């Protein structure tokens, strides 16, 4: 069996589809979607608590600082 020199197996574990890029079309889309959702999730996870913390801190300072523990 002779293969085109440019073709190689999909890098996705368990997939033996031959492709010109790292992954076959199916897994290229899958991996891209996973990376996108991962990045979106990471950004929102890091961003939201920080923003909430700053807002809480600002609100506490805006009100009476001496009675913050009550
Ligand atoms: Zn694949």
Short mmCIF file of C-alpha atoms and ligand atoms in Angstrom, two decimals:
data_model
loop_
_atom_site.label_atom_id
_atom_site.label_comp_id
_atom_site.label_asym_id
_atom_site.label_seq_id
_atom_site.Cartn_x
_atom_site.Cartn_y
_atom_site.Cartn_z
CA UNK A 1 0.00 0.00 0.00
CA UNK A 2 1.57 3.27 -1.14
CA UNK A 3 0.46 6.50 0.46
CA UNK A 4 0.87 10.07 -0.71
CA UNK A 5 3.94 11.54 1.09
CA UNK A 6 1.91 14.44 2.44
CA UNK A 7 -0.71 12.23 3.99
CA UNK A 8 -0.35 10.93 7.52
CA UNK A 9 -2.63 9.56 10.20
CA UNK A 10 -4.91 11.84 12.18
CA UNK A 11 -3.25 12.78 15.49
CA UNK A 12 -6.45 12.16 17.41
CA UNK A 13 -6.09 9.04 19.60
CA UNK A 14 -7.83 6.06 18.08
CA UNK A 15 -8.43 7.74 14.72
CA UNK A 16 -6.70 6.25 11.68
CA UNK A 17 -8.08 8.63 9.06
CA UNK A 18 -5.36 9.94 6.75
CA UNK A 19 -5.14 13.70 6.47
CA UNK A 20 -2.95 16.54 5.20
CA UNK A 21 -3.12 18.48 8.46
CA UNK A 22 -2.58 17.40 12.05
CA UNK A 23 -6.10 16.06 12.41
CA UNK A 24 -8.67 14.80 9.96
CA UNK A 25 -11.45 17.26 9.13
CA UNK A 26 -13.75 15.80 11.77
CA UNK A 27 -11.25 15.99 14.60
CA UNK A 28 -9.78 19.30 13.41
CA UNK A 29 -13.19 20.83 14.04
CA UNK A 30 -13.61 18.93 17.30
CA UNK A 31 -10.24 19.98 18.70
CA UNK A 32 -10.79 23.56 17.59
CA UNK A 33 -14.19 23.65 19.30
CA UNK A 34 -12.69 22.18 22.47
CA UNK A 35 -9.91 24.78 22.51
CA UNK A 36 -12.38 27.59 21.96
CA UNK A 37 -14.67 26.49 24.78
CA UNK A 38 -11.67 25.90 27.05
CA UNK A 39 -10.35 29.38 26.41
CA UNK A 40 -13.74 31.01 26.89
CA UNK A 41 -14.27 29.08 30.12
CA UNK A 42 -10.79 29.99 31.45
CA UNK A 43 -11.20 33.67 30.70
CA UNK A 44 -14.63 33.93 32.33
CA UNK A 45 -13.51 31.84 35.33
CA UNK A 46 -10.56 34.13 35.95
CA UNK A 47 -12.35 37.34 35.12
CA UNK A 48 -15.60 37.05 37.06
CA UNK A 49 -14.30 36.46 40.62
CA UNK A 50 -11.73 39.20 40.20
CA UNK A 51 -14.35 41.69 39.06
CA UNK A 52 -16.70 40.64 41.86
CA UNK A 53 -13.92 40.98 44.42
CA UNK A 54 -13.01 44.45 43.25
CA UNK A 55 -16.63 45.53 43.27
CA UNK A 56 -17.16 44.14 46.78
CA UNK A 57 -14.00 45.80 48.01
CA UNK A 58 -15.04 49.10 46.49
CA UNK A 59 -18.49 48.84 48.05
CA UNK A 60 -17.05 48.11 51.49
CA UNK A 61 -14.72 51.07 51.27
CA UNK A 62 -17.51 53.31 50.06
CA UNK A 63 -19.61 52.47 53.11
CA UNK A 64 -18.37 52.85 56.68
CA UNK A 65 -15.00 51.02 56.99
CA UNK A 66 -15.15 50.84 60.80
CA UNK A 67 -18.44 48.91 60.87
CA UNK A 68 -17.53 46.38 58.15
CA UNK A 69 -17.39 43.44 60.61
CA UNK A 70 -20.86 44.02 62.04
ZN1 LIG B 1 -9.49 11.99 13.14
#
